[in-house]
Short mmCIF file of N, CA and C in Angstrom, two decimals:
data_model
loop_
_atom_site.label_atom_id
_atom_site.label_comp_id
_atom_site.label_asym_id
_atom_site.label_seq_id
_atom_site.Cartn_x
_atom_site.Cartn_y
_atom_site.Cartn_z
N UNK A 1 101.91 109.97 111.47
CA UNK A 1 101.99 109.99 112.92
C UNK A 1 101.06 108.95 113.53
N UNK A 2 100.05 108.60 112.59
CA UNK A 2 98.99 107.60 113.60
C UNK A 2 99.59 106.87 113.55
N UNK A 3 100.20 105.93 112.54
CA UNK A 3 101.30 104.69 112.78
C UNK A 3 101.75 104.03 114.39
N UNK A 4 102.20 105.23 114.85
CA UNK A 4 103.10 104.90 116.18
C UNK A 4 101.57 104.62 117.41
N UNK A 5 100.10 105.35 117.03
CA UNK A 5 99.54 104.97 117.82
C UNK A 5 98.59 103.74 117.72
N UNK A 6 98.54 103.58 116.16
CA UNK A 6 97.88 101.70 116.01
C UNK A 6 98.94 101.07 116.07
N UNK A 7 100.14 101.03 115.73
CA UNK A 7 101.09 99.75 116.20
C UNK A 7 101.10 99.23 117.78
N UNK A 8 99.66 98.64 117.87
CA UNK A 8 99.52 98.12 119.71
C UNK A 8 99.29 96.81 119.41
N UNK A 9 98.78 95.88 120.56
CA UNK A 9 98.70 94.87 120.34
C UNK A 9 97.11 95.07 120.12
N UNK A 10 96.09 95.81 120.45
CA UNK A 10 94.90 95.74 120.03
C UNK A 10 94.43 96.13 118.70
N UNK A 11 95.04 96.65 118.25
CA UNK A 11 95.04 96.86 116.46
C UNK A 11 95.95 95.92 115.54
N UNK A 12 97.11 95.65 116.17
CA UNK A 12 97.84 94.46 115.26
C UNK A 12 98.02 94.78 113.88
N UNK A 13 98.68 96.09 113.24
CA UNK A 13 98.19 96.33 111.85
C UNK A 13 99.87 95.77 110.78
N UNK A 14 98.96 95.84 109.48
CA UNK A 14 100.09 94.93 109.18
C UNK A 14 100.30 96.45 107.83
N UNK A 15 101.28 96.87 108.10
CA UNK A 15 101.42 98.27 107.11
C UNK A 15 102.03 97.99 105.80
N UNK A 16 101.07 98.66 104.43
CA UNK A 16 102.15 98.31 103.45
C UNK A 16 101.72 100.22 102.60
N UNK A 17 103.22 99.96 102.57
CA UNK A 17 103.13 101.61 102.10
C UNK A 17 103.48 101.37 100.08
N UNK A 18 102.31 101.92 99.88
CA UNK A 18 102.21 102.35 98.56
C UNK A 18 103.18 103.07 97.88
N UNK A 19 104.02 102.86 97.49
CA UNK A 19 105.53 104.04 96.46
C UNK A 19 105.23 104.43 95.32
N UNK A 20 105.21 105.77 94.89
CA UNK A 20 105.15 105.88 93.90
C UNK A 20 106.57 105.46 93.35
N UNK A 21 106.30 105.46 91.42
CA UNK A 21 107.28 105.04 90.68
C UNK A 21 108.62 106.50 91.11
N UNK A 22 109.52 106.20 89.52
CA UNK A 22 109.95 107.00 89.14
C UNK A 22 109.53 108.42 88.55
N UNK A 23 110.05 109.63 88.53
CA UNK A 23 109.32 110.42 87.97
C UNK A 23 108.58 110.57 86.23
N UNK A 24 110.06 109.67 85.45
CA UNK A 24 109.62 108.82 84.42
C UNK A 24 108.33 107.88 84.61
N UNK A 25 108.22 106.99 85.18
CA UNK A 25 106.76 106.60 85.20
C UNK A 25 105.43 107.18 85.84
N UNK A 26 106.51 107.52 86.90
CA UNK A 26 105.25 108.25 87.15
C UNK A 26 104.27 109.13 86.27
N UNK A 27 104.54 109.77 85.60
CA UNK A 27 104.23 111.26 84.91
C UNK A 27 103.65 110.25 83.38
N UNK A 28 104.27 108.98 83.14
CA UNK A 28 103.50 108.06 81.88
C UNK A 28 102.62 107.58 82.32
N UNK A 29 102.73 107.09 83.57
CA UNK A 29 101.56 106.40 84.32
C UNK A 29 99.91 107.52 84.45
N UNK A 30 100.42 108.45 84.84
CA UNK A 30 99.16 109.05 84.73
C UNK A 30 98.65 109.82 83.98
N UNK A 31 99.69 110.39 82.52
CA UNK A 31 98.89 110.78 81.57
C UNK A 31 98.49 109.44 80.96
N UNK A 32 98.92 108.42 80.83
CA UNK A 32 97.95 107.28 80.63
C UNK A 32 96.49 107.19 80.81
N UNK A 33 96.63 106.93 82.27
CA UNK A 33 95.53 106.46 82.99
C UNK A 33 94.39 108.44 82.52
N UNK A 34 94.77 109.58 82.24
CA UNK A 34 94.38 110.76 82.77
C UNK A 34 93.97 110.93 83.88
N UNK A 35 94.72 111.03 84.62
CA UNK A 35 94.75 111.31 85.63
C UNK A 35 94.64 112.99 85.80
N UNK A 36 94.04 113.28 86.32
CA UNK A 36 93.75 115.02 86.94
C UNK A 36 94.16 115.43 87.70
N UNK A 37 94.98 116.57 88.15
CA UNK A 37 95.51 117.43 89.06
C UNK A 37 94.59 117.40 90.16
N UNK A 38 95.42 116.61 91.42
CA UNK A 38 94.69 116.89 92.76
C UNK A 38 94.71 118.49 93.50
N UNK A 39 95.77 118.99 92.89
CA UNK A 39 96.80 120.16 93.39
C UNK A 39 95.80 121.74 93.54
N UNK A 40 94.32 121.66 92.28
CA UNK A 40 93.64 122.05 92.38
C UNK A 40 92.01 121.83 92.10
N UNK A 41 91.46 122.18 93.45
CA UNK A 41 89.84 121.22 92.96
C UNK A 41 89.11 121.79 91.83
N UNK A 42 89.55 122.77 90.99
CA UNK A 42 88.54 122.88 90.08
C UNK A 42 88.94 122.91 88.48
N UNK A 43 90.65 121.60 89.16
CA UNK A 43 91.36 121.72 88.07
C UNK A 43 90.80 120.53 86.84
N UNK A 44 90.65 120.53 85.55
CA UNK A 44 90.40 119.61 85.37
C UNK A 44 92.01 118.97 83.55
N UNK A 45 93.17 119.60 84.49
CA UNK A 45 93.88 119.36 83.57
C UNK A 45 95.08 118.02 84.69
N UNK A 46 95.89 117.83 83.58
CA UNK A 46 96.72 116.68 84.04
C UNK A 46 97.99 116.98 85.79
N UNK A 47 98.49 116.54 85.91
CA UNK A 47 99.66 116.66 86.57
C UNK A 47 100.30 117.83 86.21
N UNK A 48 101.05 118.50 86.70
CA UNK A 48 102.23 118.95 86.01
C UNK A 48 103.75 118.66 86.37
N UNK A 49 104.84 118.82 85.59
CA UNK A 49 105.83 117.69 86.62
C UNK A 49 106.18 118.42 87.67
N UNK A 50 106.04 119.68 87.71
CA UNK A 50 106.51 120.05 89.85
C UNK A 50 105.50 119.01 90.39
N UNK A 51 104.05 119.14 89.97
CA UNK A 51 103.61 118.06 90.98
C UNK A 51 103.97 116.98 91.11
N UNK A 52 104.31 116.54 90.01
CA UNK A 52 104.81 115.13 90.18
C UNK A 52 105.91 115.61 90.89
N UNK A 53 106.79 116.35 90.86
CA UNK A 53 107.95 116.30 91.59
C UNK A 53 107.94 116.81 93.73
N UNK A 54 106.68 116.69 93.69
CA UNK A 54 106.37 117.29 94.75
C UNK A 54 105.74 116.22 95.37
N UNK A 55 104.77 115.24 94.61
CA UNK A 55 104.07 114.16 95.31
C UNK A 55 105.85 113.16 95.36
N UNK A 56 106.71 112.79 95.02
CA UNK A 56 107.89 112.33 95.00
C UNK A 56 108.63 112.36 96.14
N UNK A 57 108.86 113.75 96.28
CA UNK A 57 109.25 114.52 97.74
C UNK A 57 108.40 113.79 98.84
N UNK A 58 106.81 114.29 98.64
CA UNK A 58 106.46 113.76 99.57
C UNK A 58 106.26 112.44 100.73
N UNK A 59 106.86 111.69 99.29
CA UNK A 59 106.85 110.05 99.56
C UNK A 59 108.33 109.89 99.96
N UNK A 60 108.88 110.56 100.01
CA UNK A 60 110.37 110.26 100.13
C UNK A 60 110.34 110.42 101.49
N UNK A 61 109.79 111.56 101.56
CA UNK A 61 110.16 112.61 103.35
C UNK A 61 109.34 111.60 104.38
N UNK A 62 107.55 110.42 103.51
CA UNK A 62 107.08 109.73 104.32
C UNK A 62 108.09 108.79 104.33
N UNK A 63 109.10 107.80 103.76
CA UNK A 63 109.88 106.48 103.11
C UNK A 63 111.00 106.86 104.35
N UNK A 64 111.30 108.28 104.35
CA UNK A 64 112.27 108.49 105.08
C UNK A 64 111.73 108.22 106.52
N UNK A 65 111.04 109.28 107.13
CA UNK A 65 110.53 109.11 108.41
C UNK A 65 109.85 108.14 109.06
N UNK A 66 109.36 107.18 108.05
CA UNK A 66 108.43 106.27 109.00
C UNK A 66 108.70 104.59 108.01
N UNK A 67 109.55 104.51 107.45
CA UNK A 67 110.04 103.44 106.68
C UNK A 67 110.07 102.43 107.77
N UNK A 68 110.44 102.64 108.88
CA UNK A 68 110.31 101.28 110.11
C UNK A 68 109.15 100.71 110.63
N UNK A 69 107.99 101.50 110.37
CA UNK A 69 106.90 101.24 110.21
C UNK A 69 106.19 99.97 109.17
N UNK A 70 107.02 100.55 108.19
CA UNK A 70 106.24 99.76 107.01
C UNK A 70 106.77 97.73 106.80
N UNK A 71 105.56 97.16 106.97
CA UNK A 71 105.41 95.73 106.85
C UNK A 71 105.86 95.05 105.40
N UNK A 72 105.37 95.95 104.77
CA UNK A 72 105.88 95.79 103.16
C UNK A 72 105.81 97.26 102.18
N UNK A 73 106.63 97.28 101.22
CA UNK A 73 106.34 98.12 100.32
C UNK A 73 106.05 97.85 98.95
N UNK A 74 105.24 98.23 98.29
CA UNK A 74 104.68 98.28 96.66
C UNK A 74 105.10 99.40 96.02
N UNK A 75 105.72 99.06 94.97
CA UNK A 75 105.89 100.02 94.00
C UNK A 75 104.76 100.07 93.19
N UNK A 76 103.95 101.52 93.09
CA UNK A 76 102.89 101.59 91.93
C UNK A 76 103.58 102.04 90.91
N UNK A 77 104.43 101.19 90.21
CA UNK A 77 104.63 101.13 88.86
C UNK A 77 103.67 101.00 87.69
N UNK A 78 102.88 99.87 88.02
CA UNK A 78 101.75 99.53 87.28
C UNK A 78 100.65 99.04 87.41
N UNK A 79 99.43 99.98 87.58
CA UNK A 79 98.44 99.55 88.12
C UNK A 79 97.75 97.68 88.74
N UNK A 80 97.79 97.18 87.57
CA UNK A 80 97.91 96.00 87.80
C UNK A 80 98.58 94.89 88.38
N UNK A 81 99.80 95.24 88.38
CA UNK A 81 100.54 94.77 88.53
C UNK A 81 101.14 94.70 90.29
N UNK A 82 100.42 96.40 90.43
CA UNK A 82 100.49 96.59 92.35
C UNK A 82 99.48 96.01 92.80
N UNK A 83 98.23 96.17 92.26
CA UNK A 83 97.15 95.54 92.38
C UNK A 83 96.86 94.10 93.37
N UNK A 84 97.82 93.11 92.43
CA UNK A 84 97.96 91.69 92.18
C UNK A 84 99.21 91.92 93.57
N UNK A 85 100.26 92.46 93.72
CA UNK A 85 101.11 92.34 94.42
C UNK A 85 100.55 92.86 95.88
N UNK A 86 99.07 93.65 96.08
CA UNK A 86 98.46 93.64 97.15
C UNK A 86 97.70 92.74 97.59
N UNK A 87 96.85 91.93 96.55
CA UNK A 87 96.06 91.55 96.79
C UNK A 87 96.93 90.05 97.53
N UNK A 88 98.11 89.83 96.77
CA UNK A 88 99.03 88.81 97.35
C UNK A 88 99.19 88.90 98.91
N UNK A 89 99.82 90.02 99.62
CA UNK A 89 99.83 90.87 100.90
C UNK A 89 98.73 90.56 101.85
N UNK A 90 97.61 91.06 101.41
CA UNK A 90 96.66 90.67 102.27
C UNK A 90 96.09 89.05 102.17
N UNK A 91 96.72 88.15 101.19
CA UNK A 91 95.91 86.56 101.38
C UNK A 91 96.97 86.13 102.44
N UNK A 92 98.51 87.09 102.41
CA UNK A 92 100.05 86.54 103.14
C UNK A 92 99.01 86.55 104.52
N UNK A 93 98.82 87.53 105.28
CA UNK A 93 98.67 88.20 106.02
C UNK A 93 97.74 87.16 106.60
N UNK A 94 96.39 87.38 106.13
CA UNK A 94 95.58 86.09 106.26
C UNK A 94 95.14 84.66 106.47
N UNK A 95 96.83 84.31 106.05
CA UNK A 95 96.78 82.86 106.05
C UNK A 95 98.38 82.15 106.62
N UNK A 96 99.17 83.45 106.79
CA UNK A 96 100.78 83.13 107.11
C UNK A 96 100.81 83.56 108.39
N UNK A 97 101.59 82.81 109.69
CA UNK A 97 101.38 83.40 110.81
C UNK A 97 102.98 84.38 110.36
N UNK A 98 102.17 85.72 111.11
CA UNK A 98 103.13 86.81 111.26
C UNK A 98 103.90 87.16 112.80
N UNK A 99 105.19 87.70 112.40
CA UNK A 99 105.81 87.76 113.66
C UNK A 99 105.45 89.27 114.45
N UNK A 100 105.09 89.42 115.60
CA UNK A 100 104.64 90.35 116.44
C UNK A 100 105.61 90.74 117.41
N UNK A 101 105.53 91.31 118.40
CA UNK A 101 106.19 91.50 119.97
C UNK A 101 105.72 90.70 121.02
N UNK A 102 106.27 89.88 121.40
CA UNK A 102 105.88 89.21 122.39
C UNK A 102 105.05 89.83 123.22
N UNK A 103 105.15 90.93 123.48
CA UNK A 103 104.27 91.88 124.52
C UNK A 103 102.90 91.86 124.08
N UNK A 104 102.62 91.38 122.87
CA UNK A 104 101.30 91.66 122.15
C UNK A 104 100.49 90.30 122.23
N UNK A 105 100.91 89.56 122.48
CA UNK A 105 100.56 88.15 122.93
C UNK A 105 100.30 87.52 124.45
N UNK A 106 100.96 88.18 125.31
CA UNK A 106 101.11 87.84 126.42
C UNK A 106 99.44 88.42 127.19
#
């Protein structure tokens, strides 16, 4: 919901929404990395796939609702690899003139 209230001309934000993978990678990706269950704080075991199937949902229901928002999207497929494809994003951003609303200029 904040989206709709920094998209002004005094914030100027340039949005890139993070995706998770597939549920296939996803679920390799972070018993990889071990990754720990956010789902409970005093959990100290992995994912389980409802969660994964639930953080999925969740990105879908954000992809769905506010996808017009977003300036770019990254797939976190692979750590590195999103990494490098952000760090690309923000030199774009930095050094490419971007297109705005005229209203934001005036």
């Amino acid at each position: 919901q904040a989206l709709k209230y920094l998209r002004t001309c005094e914030f100027k934000p340039y949005v890139i929404y993070v995706k998770p993978p597939t549920l296939a990678v996803l679920k390799e990706t972070r018993q990889a990395a071990h990754a720990m269950s956010t789902f409970d704080k005093n959990s100290s075991r992995g994912f389980t796939d409802e969660e994964l199937r639930l953080m999925l949902k969740a990105a879908a229901r954000i992809e769905f609702h506010y996808s017009h928002w977003f300036d770019e999207v990254i797939v976190n497929d692979d750590l590195s690899t999103s990494f490098e494809r952000l760090v690309a994003a923000i030199q774009k951003v930095e050094s490419d003139p971007l297109w705005v609303p005229a209203s934001w200029v005036q």
